[in-house]
PDB file of C-alpha atoms in Angstrom:
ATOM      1  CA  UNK A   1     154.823 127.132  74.395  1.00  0.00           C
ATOM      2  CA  UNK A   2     157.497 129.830  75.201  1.00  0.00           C
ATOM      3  CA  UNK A   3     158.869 130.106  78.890  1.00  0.00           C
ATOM      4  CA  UNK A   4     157.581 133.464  79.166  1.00  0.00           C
ATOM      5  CA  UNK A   5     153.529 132.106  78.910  1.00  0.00           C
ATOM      6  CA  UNK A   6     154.534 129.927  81.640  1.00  0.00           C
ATOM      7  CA  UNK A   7     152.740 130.734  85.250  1.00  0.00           C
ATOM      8  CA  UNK A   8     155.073 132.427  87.694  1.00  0.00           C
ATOM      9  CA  UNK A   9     157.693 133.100  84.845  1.00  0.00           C
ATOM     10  CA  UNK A  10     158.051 136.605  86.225  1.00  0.00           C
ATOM     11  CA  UNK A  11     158.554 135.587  89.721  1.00  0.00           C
ATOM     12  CA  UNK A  12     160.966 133.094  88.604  1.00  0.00           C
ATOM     13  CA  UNK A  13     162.960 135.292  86.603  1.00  0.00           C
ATOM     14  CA  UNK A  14     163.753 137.435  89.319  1.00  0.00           C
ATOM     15  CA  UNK A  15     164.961 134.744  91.730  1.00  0.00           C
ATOM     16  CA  UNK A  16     167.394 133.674  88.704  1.00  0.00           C
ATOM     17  CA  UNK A  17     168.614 137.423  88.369  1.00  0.00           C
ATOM     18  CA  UNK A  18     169.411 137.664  92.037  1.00  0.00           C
ATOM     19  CA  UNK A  19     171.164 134.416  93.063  1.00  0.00           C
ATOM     20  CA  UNK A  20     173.892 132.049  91.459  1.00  0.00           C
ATOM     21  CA  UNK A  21     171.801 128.732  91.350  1.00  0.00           C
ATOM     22  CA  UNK A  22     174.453 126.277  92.310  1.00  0.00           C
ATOM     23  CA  UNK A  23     173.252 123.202  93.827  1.00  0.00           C
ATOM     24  CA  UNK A  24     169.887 124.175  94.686  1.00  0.00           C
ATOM     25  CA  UNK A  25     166.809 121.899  94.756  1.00  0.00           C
ATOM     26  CA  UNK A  26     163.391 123.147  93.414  1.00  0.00           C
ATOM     27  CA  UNK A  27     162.016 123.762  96.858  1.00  0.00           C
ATOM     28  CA  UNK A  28     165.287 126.204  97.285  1.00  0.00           C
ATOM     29  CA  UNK A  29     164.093 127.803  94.488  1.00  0.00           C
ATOM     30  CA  UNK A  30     160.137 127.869  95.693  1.00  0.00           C
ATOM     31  CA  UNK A  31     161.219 129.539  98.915  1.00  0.00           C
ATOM     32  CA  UNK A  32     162.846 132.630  97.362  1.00  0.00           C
ATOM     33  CA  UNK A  33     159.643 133.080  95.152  1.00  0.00           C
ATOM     34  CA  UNK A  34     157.329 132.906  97.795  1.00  0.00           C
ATOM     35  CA  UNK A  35     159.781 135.459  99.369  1.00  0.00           C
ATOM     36  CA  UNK A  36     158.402 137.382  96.212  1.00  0.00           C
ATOM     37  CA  UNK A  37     154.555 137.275  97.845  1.00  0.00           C
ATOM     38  CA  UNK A  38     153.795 133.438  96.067  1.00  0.00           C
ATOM     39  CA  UNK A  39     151.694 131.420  97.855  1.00  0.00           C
ATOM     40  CA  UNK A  40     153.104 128.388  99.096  1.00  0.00           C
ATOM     41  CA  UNK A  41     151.255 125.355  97.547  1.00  0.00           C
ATOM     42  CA  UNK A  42     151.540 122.283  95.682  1.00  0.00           C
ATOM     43  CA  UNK A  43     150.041 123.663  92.214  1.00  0.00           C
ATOM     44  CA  UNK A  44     153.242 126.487  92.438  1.00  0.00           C
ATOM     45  CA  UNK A  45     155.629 123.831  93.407  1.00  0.00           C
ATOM     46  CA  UNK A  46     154.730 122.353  90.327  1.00  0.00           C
ATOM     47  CA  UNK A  47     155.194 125.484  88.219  1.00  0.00           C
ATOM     48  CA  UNK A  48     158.310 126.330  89.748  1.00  0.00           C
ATOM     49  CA  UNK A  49     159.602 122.240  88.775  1.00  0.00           C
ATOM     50  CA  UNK A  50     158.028 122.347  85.417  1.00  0.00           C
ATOM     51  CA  UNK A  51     160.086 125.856  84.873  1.00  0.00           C
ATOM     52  CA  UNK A  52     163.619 124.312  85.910  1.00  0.00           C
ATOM     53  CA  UNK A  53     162.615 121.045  83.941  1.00  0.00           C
ATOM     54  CA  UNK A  54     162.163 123.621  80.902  1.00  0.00           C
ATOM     55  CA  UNK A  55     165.460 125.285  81.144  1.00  0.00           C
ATOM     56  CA  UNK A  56     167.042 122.009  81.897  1.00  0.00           C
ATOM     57  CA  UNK A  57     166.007 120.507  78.558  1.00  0.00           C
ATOM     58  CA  UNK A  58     166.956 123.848  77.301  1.00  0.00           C
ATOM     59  CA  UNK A  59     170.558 123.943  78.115  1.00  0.00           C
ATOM     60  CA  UNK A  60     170.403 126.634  81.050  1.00  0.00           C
ATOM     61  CA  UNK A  61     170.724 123.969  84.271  1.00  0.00           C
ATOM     62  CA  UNK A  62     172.300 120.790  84.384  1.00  0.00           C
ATOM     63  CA  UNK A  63     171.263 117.888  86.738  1.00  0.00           C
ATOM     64  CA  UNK A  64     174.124 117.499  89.729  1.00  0.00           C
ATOM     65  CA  UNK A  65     173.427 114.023  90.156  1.00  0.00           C
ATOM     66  CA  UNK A  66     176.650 112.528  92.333  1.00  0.00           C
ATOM     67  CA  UNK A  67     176.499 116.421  95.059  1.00  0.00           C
ATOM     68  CA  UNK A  68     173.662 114.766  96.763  1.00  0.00           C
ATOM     69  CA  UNK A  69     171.106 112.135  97.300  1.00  0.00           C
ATOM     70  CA  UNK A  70     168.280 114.798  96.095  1.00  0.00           C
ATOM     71  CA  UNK A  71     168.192 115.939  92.444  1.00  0.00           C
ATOM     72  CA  UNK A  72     169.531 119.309  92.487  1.00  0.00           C
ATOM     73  CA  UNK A  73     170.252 121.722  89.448  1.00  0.00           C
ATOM     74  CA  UNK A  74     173.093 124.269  89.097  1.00  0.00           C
ATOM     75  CA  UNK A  75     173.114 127.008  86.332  1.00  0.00           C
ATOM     76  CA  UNK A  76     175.265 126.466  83.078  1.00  0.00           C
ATOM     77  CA  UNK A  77     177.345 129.032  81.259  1.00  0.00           C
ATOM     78  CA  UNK A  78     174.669 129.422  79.242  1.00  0.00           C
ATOM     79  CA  UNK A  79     172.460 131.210  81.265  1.00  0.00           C
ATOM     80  CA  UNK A  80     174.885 133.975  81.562  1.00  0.00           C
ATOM     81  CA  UNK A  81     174.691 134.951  77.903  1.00  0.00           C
TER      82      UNK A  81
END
C-alpha cells in the first residue's frame, strides 16, 4: 500500500511541509492536523502513528530514543530530498 492511499495522508503532508519535526511525539504531530479541521479521536491518532511508523521504516524519521522518556521521532536528511 503506498503512503499516499493512507487516511489523512493529505493532512499529514502539510504538517510535514510546514514544521521541522525534531523531537516531536505523535500527539505533537496530531495537534497540528487537527489544527487542519481533523477531528480529534482515537481512530486519527492511530492514522497519524501508523503514518510516522511508515516513514520510520522508510528511512524519513528516526526513533530519538535517549531525548526523552516518550518515543519521539525527528526527521532525517532524507526527507529533505
Amino acid at each position: 500500500m503506498h503512503l499516499e492511499s493512507l487516511p489523512l495522508f493529505p493532512q499529514f503532508m502539510r504538517v510535514l511541509c510546514s514544521y521541522r519535526i525534531s523531537s516531536f511525539q505523535v500527539s505533537d504531530i496530531l495537534a497540528k492536523v487537527i489544527l487542519l479541521g481533523v477531528e480529534n479521536n482515537n481512530i486519527n491518532y492511530q492514522n497519524i502513528y501508523r503514518l510516522v511508523q511508515r516513514l520510520v521504516k522508510e528511512g524519513y524519521f528516526i526513533i530519538d530514543d535517549a531525548k526523552n522518556p516518550y518515543t519521539t521521532y525527528t526527521e532525517t536528511d532524507e526527507m529533505m530530498k
